[in-house]
PDB file of C-alpha atoms in Angstrom:
ATOM      1  CA  UNK T  98      -0.111  -0.079  -0.077  1.00  0.00           C
ATOM      2  CA  UNK T  99       2.903   2.395   0.676  1.00  0.00           C
ATOM      3  CA  UNK T 100       3.946   2.141  -2.904  1.00  0.00           C
ATOM      4  CA  UNK T 101       0.625   2.875  -4.265  1.00  0.00           C
ATOM      5  CA  UNK T 102       0.657   5.955  -1.954  1.00  0.00           C
ATOM      6  CA  UNK T 103       3.962   7.019  -3.023  1.00  0.00           C
ATOM      7  CA  UNK T 104       2.863   6.675  -6.753  1.00  0.00           C
ATOM      8  CA  UNK T 105      -0.001   9.083  -6.286  1.00  0.00           C
ATOM      9  CA  UNK T 106       2.062  11.563  -4.304  1.00  0.00           C
ATOM     10  CA  UNK T 107       4.743  11.461  -7.159  1.00  0.00           C
ATOM     11  CA  UNK T 108       2.016  11.986  -9.830  1.00  0.00           C
ATOM     12  CA  UNK T 109       0.490  14.940  -7.822  1.00  0.00           C
ATOM     13  CA  UNK T 110       3.813  16.607  -7.297  1.00  0.00           C
ATOM     14  CA  UNK T 111       4.744  16.293 -11.037  1.00  0.00           C
ATOM     15  CA  UNK T 112       1.220  17.315 -12.042  1.00  0.00           C
ATOM     16  CA  UNK T 113       0.844  13.993 -13.910  1.00  0.00           C
ATOM     17  CA  UNK T 114      -2.752  13.195 -12.500  1.00  0.00           C
ATOM     18  CA  UNK T 115      -4.125  12.385 -15.902  1.00  0.00           C
ATOM     19  CA  UNK T 116      -2.273   9.023 -15.401  1.00  0.00           C
ATOM     20  CA  UNK T 117      -4.243   7.968 -12.547  1.00  0.00           C
ATOM     21  CA  UNK T 118      -7.297   6.923 -14.637  1.00  0.00           C
ATOM     22  CA  UNK T 119      -5.162   4.977 -17.020  1.00  0.00           C
ATOM     23  CA  UNK T 120      -3.277   2.912 -14.240  1.00  0.00           C
ATOM     24  CA  UNK T 121      -6.561   2.320 -12.396  1.00  0.00           C
ATOM     25  CA  UNK T 122      -8.306   0.822 -15.604  1.00  0.00           C
ATOM     26  CA  UNK T 123      -5.251  -1.292 -16.428  1.00  0.00           C
ATOM     27  CA  UNK T 124      -5.188  -2.754 -12.973  1.00  0.00           C
ATOM     28  CA  UNK T 125      -9.097  -3.340 -13.039  1.00  0.00           C
ATOM     29  CA  UNK T 126      -8.388  -5.268 -16.499  1.00  0.00           C
ATOM     30  CA  UNK T 127      -5.701  -7.236 -15.103  1.00  0.00           C
ATOM     31  CA  UNK T 128      -7.841  -8.312 -12.120  1.00  0.00           C
ATOM     32  CA  UNK T 129     -10.662  -9.130 -14.438  1.00  0.00           C
ATOM     33  CA  UNK T 130      -8.590 -11.468 -16.427  1.00  0.00           C
ATOM     34  CA  UNK T 131      -7.006 -13.143 -13.177  1.00  0.00           C
ATOM     35  CA  UNK T 132     -10.362 -13.641 -11.526  1.00  0.00           C
ATOM     36  CA  UNK T 133     -12.462 -15.037 -14.489  1.00  0.00           C
ATOM     37  CA  UNK T 134      -9.595 -17.115 -16.044  1.00  0.00           C
ATOM     38  CA  UNK T 135     -11.062 -20.395 -14.954  1.00  0.00           C
ATOM     39  CA  UNK T 136     -14.865 -19.724 -15.333  1.00  0.00           C
ATOM     40  CA  UNK T 137     -17.458 -19.847 -17.964  1.00  0.00           C
ATOM     41  CA  UNK T 138     -16.795 -16.121 -18.763  1.00  0.00           C
ATOM     42  CA  UNK T 139     -13.373 -16.736 -19.814  1.00  0.00           C
ATOM     43  CA  UNK T 140     -14.014 -17.237 -23.885  1.00  0.00           C
ATOM     44  CA  UNK T 141     -16.002 -13.919 -23.745  1.00  0.00           C
ATOM     45  CA  UNK T 142     -13.231 -11.932 -21.919  1.00  0.00           C
ATOM     46  CA  UNK T 143     -10.437 -13.315 -24.086  1.00  0.00           C
ATOM     47  CA  UNK T 144     -12.626 -12.426 -27.483  1.00  0.00           C
ATOM     48  CA  UNK T 145     -12.409  -8.886 -26.414  1.00  0.00           C
ATOM     49  CA  UNK T 146      -8.534  -8.996 -26.566  1.00  0.00           C
TER      50      UNK T 146
END
């Protein structure tokens, strides 16, 4: 958690807050792929990529 806090402090200090939504979306997509990997939804998720 400390690294996440430092990342957002770095982005705020360098005026790079526009990166936050990109990082959040990438993390959510990664979690989605990991959690539905063995389920019946997996073929539909993989067809998007």
